[in-house]
Short mmCIF file of C-alpha atoms in Angstrom, two decimals:
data_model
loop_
_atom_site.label_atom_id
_atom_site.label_comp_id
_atom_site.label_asym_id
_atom_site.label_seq_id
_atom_site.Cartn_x
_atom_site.Cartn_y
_atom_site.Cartn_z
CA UNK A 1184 0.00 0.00 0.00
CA UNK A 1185 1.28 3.15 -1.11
CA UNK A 1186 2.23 6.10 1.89
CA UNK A 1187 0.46 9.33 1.65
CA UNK A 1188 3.00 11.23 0.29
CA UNK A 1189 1.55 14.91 1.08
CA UNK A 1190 5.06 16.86 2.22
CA UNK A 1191 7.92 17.50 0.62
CA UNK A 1192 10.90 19.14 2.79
CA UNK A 1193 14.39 20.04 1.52
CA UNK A 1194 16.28 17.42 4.29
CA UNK A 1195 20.06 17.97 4.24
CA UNK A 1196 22.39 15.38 5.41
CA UNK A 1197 25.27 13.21 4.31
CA UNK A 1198 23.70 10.33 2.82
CA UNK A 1199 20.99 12.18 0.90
CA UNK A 1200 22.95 15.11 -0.10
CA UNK A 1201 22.19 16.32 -3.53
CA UNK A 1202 25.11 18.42 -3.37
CA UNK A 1203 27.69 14.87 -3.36
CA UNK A 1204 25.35 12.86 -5.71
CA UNK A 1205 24.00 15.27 -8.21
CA UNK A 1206 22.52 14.45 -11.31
CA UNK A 1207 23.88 17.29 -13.34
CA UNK A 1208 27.21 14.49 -13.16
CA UNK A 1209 25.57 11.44 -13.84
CA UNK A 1210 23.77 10.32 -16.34
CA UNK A 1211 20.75 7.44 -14.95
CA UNK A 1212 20.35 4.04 -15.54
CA UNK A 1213 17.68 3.16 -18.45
CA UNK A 1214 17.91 -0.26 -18.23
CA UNK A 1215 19.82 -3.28 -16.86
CA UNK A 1216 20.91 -7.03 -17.73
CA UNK A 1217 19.12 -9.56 -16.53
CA UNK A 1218 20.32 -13.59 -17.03
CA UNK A 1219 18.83 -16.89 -15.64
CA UNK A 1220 21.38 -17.25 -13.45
CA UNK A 1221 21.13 -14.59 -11.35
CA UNK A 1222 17.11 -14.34 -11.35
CA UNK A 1223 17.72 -18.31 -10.08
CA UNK A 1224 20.07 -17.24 -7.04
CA UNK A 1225 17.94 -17.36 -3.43
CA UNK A 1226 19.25 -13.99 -2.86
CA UNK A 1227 19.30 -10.57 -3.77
CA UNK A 1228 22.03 -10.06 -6.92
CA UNK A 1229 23.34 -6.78 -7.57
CA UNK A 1230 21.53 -6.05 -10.48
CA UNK A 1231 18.54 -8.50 -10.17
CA UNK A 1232 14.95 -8.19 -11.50
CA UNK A 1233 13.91 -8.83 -7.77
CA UNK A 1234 15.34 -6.45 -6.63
CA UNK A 1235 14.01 -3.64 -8.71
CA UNK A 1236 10.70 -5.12 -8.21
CA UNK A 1237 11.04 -5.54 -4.79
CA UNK A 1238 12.31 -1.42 -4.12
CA UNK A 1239 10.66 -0.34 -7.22
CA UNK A 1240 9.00 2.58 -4.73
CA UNK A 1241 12.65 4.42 -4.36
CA UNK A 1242 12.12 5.44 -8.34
CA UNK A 1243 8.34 6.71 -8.31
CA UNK A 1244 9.64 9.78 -8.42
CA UNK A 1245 11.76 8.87 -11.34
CA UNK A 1246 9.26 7.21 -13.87
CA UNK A 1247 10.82 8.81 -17.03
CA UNK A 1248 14.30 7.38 -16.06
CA UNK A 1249 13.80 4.56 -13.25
CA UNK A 1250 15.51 0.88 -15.02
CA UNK A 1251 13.94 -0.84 -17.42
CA UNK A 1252 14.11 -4.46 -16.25
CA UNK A 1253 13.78 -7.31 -18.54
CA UNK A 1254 14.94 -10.76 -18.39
CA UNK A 1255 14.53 -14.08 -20.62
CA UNK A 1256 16.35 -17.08 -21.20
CA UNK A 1257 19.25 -15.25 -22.69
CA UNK A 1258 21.12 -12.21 -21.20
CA UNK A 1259 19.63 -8.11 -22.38
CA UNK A 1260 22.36 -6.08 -23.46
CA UNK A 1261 21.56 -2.85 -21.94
CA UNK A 1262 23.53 0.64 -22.06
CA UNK A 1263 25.12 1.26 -18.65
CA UNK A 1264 27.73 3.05 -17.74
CA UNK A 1265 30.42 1.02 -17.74
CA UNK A 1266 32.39 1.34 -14.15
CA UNK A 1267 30.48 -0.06 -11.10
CA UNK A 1268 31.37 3.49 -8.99
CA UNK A 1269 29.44 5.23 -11.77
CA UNK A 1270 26.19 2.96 -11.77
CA UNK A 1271 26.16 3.13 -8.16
CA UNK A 1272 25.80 7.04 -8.06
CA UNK A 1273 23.40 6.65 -10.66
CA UNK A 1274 21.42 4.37 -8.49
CA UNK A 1275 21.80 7.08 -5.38
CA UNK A 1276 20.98 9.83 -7.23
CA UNK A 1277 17.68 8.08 -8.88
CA UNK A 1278 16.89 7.29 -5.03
CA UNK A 1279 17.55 10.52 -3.37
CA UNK A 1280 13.75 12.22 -3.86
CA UNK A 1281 11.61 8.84 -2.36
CA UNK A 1282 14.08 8.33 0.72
CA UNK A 1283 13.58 12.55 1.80
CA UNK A 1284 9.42 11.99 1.41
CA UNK A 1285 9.58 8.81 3.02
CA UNK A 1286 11.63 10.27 5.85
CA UNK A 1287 8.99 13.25 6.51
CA UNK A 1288 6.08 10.92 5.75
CA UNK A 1289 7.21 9.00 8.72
CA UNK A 1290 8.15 11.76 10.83
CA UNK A 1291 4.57 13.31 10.62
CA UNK A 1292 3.04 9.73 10.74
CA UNK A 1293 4.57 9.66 14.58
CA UNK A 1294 3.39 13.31 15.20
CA UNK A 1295 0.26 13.21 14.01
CA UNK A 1296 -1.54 10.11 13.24
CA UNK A 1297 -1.84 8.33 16.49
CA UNK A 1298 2.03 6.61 16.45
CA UNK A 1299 3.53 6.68 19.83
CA UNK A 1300 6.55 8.99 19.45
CA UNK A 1301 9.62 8.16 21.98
CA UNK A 1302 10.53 10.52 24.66
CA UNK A 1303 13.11 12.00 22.89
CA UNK A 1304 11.88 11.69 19.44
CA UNK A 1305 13.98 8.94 18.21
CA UNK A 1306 13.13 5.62 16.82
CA UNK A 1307 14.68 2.10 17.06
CA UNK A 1308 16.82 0.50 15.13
CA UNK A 1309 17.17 -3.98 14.56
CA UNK A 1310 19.96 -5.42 13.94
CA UNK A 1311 18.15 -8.58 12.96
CA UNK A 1312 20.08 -11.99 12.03
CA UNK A 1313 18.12 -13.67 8.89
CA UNK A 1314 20.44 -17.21 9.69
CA UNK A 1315 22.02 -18.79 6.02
CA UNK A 1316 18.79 -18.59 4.20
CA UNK A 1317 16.29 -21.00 4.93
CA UNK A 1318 13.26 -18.82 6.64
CA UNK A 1319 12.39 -21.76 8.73
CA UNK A 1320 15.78 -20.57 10.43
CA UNK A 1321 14.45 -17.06 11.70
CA UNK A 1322 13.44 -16.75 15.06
CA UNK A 1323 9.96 -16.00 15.88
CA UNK A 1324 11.49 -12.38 17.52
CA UNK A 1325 13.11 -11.55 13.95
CA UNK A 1326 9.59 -12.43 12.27
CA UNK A 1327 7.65 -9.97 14.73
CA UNK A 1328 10.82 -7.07 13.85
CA UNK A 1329 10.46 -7.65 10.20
CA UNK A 1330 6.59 -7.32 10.07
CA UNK A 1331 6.67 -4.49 12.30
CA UNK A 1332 9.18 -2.44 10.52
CA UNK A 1333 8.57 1.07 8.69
CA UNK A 1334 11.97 0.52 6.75
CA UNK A 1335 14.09 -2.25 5.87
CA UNK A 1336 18.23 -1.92 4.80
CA UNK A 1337 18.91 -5.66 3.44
CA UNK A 1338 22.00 -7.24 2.43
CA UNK A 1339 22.79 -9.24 -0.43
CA UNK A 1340 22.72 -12.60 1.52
CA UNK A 1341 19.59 -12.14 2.74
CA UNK A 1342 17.18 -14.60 0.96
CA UNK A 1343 14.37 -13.93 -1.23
CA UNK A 1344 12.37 -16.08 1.04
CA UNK A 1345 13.41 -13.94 4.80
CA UNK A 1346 12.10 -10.87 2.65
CA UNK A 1347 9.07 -12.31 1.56
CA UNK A 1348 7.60 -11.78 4.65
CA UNK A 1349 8.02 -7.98 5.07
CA UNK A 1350 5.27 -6.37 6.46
CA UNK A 1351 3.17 -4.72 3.09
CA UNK A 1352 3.40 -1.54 4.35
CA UNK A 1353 6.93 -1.77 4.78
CA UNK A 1354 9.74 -0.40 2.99
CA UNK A 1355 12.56 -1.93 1.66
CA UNK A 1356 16.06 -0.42 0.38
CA UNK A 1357 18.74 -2.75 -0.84
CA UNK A 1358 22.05 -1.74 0.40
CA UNK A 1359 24.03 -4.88 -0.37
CA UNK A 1360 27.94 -5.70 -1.33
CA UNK A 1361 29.40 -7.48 -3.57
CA UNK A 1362 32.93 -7.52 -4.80
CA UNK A 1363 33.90 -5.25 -6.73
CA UNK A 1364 30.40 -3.38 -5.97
CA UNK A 1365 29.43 -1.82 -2.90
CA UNK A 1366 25.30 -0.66 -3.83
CA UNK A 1367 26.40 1.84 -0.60
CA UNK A 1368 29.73 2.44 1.50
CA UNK A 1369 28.79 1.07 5.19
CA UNK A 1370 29.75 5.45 5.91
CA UNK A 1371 26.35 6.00 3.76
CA UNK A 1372 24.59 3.04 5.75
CA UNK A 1373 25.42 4.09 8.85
CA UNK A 1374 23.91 8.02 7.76
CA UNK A 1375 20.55 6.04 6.44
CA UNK A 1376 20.20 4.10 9.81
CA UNK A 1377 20.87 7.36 11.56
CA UNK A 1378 18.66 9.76 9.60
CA UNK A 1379 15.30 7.75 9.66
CA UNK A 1380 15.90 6.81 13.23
CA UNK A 1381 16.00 10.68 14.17
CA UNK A 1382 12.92 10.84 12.22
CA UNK A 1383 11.27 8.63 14.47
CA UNK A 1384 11.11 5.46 12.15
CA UNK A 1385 11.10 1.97 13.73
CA UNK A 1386 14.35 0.78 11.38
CA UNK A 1387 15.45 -2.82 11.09
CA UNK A 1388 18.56 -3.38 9.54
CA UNK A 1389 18.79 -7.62 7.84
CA UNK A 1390 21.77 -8.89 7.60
CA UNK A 1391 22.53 -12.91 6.85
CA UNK A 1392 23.60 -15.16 9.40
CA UNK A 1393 23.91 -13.30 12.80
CA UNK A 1394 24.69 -9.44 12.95
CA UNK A 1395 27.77 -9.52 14.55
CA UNK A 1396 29.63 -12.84 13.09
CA UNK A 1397 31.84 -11.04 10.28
CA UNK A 1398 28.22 -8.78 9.95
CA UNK A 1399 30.16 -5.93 10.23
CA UNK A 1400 26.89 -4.77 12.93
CA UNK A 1401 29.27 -3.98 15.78
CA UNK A 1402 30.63 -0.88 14.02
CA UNK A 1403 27.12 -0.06 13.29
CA UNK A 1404 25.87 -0.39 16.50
CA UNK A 1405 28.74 1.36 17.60
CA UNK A 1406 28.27 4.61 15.55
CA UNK A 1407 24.46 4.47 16.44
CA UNK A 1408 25.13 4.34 20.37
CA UNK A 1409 27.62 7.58 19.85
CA UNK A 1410 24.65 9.15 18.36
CA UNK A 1411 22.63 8.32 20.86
CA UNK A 1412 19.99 5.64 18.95
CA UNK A 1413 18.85 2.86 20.86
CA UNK A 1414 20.27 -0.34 18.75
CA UNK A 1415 18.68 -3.47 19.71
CA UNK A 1416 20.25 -6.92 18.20
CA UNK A 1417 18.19 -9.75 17.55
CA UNK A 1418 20.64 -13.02 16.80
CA UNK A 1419 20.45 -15.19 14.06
CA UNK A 1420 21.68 -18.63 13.41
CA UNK A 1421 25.01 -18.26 11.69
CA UNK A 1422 26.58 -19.78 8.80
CA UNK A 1423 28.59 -22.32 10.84
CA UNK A 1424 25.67 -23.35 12.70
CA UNK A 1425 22.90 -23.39 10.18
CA UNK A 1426 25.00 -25.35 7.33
CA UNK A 1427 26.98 -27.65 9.70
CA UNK A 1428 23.78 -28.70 10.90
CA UNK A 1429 22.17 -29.17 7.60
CA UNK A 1430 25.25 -31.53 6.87
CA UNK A 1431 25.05 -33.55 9.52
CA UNK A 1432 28.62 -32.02 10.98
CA UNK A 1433 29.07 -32.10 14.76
CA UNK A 1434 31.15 -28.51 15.14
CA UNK A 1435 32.56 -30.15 18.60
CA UNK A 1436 32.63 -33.94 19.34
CA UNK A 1437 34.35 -35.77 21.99
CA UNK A 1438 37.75 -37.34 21.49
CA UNK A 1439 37.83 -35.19 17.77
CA UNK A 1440 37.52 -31.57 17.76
CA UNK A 1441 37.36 -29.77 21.00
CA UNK A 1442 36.92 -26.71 19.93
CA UNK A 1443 35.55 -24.72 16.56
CA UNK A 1444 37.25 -21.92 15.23
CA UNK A 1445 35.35 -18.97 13.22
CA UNK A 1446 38.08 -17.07 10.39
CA UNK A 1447 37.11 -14.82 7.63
CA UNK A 1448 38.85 -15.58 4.21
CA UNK A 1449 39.10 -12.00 3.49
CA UNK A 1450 41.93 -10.46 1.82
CA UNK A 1451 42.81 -7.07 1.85
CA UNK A 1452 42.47 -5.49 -0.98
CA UNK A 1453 41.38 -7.96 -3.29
CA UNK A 1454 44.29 -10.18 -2.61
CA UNK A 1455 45.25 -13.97 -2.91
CA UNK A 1456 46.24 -14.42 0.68
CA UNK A 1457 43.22 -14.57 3.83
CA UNK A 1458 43.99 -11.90 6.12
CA UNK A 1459 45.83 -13.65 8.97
CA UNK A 1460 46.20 -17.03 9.65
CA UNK A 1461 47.47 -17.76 13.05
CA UNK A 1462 49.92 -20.72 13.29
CA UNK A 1463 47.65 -22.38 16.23
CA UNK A 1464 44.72 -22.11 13.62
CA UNK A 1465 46.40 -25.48 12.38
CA UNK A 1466 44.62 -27.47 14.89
CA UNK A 1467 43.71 -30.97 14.44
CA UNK A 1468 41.85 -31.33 17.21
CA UNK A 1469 39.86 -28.44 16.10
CA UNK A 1470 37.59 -27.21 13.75
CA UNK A 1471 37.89 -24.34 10.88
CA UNK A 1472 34.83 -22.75 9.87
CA UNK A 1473 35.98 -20.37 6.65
CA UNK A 1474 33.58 -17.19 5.90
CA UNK A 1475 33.77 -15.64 2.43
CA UNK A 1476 36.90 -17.88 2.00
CA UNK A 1477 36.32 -19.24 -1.93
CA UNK A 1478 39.34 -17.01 -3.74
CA UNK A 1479 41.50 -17.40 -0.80
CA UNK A 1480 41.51 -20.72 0.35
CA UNK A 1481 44.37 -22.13 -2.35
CA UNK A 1482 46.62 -20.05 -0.23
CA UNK A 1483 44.76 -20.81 3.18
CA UNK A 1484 45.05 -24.27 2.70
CA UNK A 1485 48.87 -24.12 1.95
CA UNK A 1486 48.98 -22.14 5.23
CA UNK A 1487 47.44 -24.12 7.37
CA UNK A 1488 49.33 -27.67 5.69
CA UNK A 1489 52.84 -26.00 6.73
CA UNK A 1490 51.62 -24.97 9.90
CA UNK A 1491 50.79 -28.09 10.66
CA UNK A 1492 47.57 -29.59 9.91
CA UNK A 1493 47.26 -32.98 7.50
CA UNK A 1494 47.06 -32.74 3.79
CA UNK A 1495 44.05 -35.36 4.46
CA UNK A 1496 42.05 -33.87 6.71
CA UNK A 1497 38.29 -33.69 5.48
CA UNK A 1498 37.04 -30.47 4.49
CA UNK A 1499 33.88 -29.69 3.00
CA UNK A 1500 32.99 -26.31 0.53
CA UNK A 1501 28.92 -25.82 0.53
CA UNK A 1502 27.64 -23.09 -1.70
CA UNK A 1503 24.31 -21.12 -1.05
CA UNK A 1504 24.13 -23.38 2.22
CA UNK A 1505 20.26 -24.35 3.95
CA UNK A 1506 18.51 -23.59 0.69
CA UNK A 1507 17.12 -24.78 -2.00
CA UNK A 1508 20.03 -23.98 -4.89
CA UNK A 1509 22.58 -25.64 -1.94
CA UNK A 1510 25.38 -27.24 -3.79
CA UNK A 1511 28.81 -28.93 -1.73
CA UNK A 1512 32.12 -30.74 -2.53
CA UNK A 1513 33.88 -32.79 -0.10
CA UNK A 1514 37.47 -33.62 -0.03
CA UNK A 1515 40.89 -34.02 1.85
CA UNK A 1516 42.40 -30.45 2.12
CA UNK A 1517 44.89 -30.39 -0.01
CA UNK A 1518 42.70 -31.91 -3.11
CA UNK A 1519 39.64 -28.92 -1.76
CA UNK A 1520 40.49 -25.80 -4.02
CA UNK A 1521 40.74 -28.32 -7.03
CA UNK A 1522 37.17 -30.16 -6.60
CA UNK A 1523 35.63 -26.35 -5.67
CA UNK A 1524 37.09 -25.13 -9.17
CA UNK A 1525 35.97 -28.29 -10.95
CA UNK A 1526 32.19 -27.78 -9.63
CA UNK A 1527 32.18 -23.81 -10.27
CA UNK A 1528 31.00 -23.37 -6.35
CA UNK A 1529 30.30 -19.29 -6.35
CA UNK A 1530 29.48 -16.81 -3.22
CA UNK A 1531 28.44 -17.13 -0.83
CA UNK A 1532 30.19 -20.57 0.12
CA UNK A 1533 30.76 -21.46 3.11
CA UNK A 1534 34.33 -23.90 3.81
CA UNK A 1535 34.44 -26.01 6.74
CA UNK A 1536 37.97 -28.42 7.42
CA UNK A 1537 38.28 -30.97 10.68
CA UNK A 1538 37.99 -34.31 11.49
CA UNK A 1539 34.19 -33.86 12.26
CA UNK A 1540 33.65 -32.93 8.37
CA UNK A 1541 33.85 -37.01 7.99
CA UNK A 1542 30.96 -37.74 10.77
CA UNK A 1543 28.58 -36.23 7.99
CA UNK A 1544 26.54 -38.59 5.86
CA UNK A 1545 27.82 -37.05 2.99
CA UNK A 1546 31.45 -37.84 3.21
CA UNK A 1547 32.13 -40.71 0.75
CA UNK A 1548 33.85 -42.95 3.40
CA UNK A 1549 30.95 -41.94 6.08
CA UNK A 1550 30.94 -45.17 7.87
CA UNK A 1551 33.99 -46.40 7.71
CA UNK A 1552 35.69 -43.04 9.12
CA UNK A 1553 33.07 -42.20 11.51
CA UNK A 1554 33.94 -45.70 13.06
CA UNK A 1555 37.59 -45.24 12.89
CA UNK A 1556 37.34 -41.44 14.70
CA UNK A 1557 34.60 -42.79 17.38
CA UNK A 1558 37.33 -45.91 18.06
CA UNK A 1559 40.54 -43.77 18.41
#
């Protein structure tokens, strides 16, 4: 249902500032490319017809330049500009006169149409985990936040399923990331959370997995706090969890792994290399759980070999993990990066490596290992 959209104030402030993203510069988006394989992902691509669809009410104000979405069994050649910064701006600047209305049209919703407005004029902001992707993961508290909400910031890995149970009345905004493509800098997320909480906006910010496992929500919860916004964080079942669980892969297990062992397989920059890889990360009688790991675990796995850990320990790479488009390779460690190449695994894939990987039902020796680790 569409908002009464009956003011129109000139609102000033860093992430809606005509001034940075004006359209005297840019020149908009007419239309975008569109391919099977994307519109077949559970979550939200960059460029996806769901997600135009889904925040097609950030470009009412546009209709004469808002995308032209089309998609078929073969890919649309559209004219774009051709570097990511400059679509991005595009997309911003195409944005900027629906987020200002929607920010008065909730601030006079709270003043004057029977909303309870907060002692010092502020609303809340969620930081809601949305698990690995199956909604049958989502707490029931997440479900009451999400249907509650007057806007919703989503990421990319939060699936088309979680967001199909928005409130209708809600709002949505995707501010997702991608390599090589940030749709928004988390500087210009934080200014969004801020500005529609000072307008007195219940805001719930989705983010896959839980918030504040490689979520990146403790720095926004920390610049929110400074500002004085009450941040509330409702968990979600992470990665490790949700996927582990799906595969039938004890995390801890007596006399095998007594302890697990969260690392992000981020590399600065773009790199080859993970971040850091401490040498006691080379446990055998623990287990790795690898986030966002896929282009760096050639060099993670050489890592961890020389610091220790057996070429044949079982690892296991599962790709879009707890729904329905889940796909998984298993293998000794130092055979991994080959069979995740060989199947074309993408993002988001999730890499787990320990003995426990060969409790699962899926390993190909199931039995006969699980036996042999349960004996010793």
């Amino acid at each position: 249902m569409a908002l009464p959209y009956t003011h129109h104030y000139d609102l000033s402030f860093s992430a809606l500032n005509l001034k940075k993203f004006g359209s005297s510069h840019l020149q908009p988006i007419c239309c975008l490319r569109c391919n099977s394989s994307v519109s077949s992902s559970p979550f939200t691509e960059k460029h996806s017809l769901q997600r135009y669809q889904r925040d097609q009410w950030v470009y009412n104000n546009n209709n004469q330049q808002r995308p032209s979405l089309s998609c078929g069994d073969e890919a649309v050649s559209c004219s774009v500009p051709a570097d990511s910064d400059s679509i991005r701006l595009n997309d911003i600047t195409l944005q900027l006169p629906e987020l200002r209305k929607l920010l008065q049209v909730l601030k006079h919703k709270r003043e004057s149409c029977g909303g309870q407005v907060p002692k010092n004029g502020l609303g809340d902001v969620f930081l809601v985990g949305t698990g690995p992707g199956d909604p049958d993961l989502l707490t029931l508290k997440a479900v009451k936040v999400i249907q509650k909400a007057d806007l919703l910031l989503y990421d990319r890995l939060v699936s088309n399923a979680v967001l199909d149970l928005v409130g209708p009345d809600a709002r949505l905004l995707y501010v997702g990331k991608t390599a090589g493509y940030h749709s928004r800098t988390q500087e210009e997320i934080h200014e969004l959370l801020l500005s529609f909480a000072e307008a007195g906006a219940t805001v719930v910010r989705l983010k896959g997995g839980d918030p504040l496992v490689f979520g990146r929500g403790g720095e926004e919860m920390d610049f929110l706090q400074q500002q004085g916004i009450q941040v509330k964080v409702i968990p979600g079942i992470t990665a490790a969890s949700g996927i582990s669980a799906e595969l039938g892969i004890p995390l801890t297990h007596r006399g095998i792994a007594n302890s697990v062992r969260f690392l992000t397989g981020h590399s600065r920059k773009g790199g080859t290399d993970p971040l850091f890889v401490a040498e006691n990360a080379a446990d055998p009688d623990s287990t790795l759980v690898v986030y966002m790991g896929l282009s760096t675990l050639p060099s993670l796995a050489q890592k961890l070999i020389h610091h220790g850990l057996p070429p044949d320990t079982p690892a296991t790479a599962v790709e879009r993990g707890t729904t329905p488009q889940q796909r998984m390779v298993f293998a000794e460690l130092k055979d991994l990066a080959d069979k995740i190449k060989t199947a074309e695994l993408v993002s988001p894939t999730l890499i787990i490596i320990g003995k426990v990987v060969a409790l699962s039902p899926f390993w190909p020796q199931s039995l006969t290992e699980a036996s042999r680790l349960v004996e010793v």
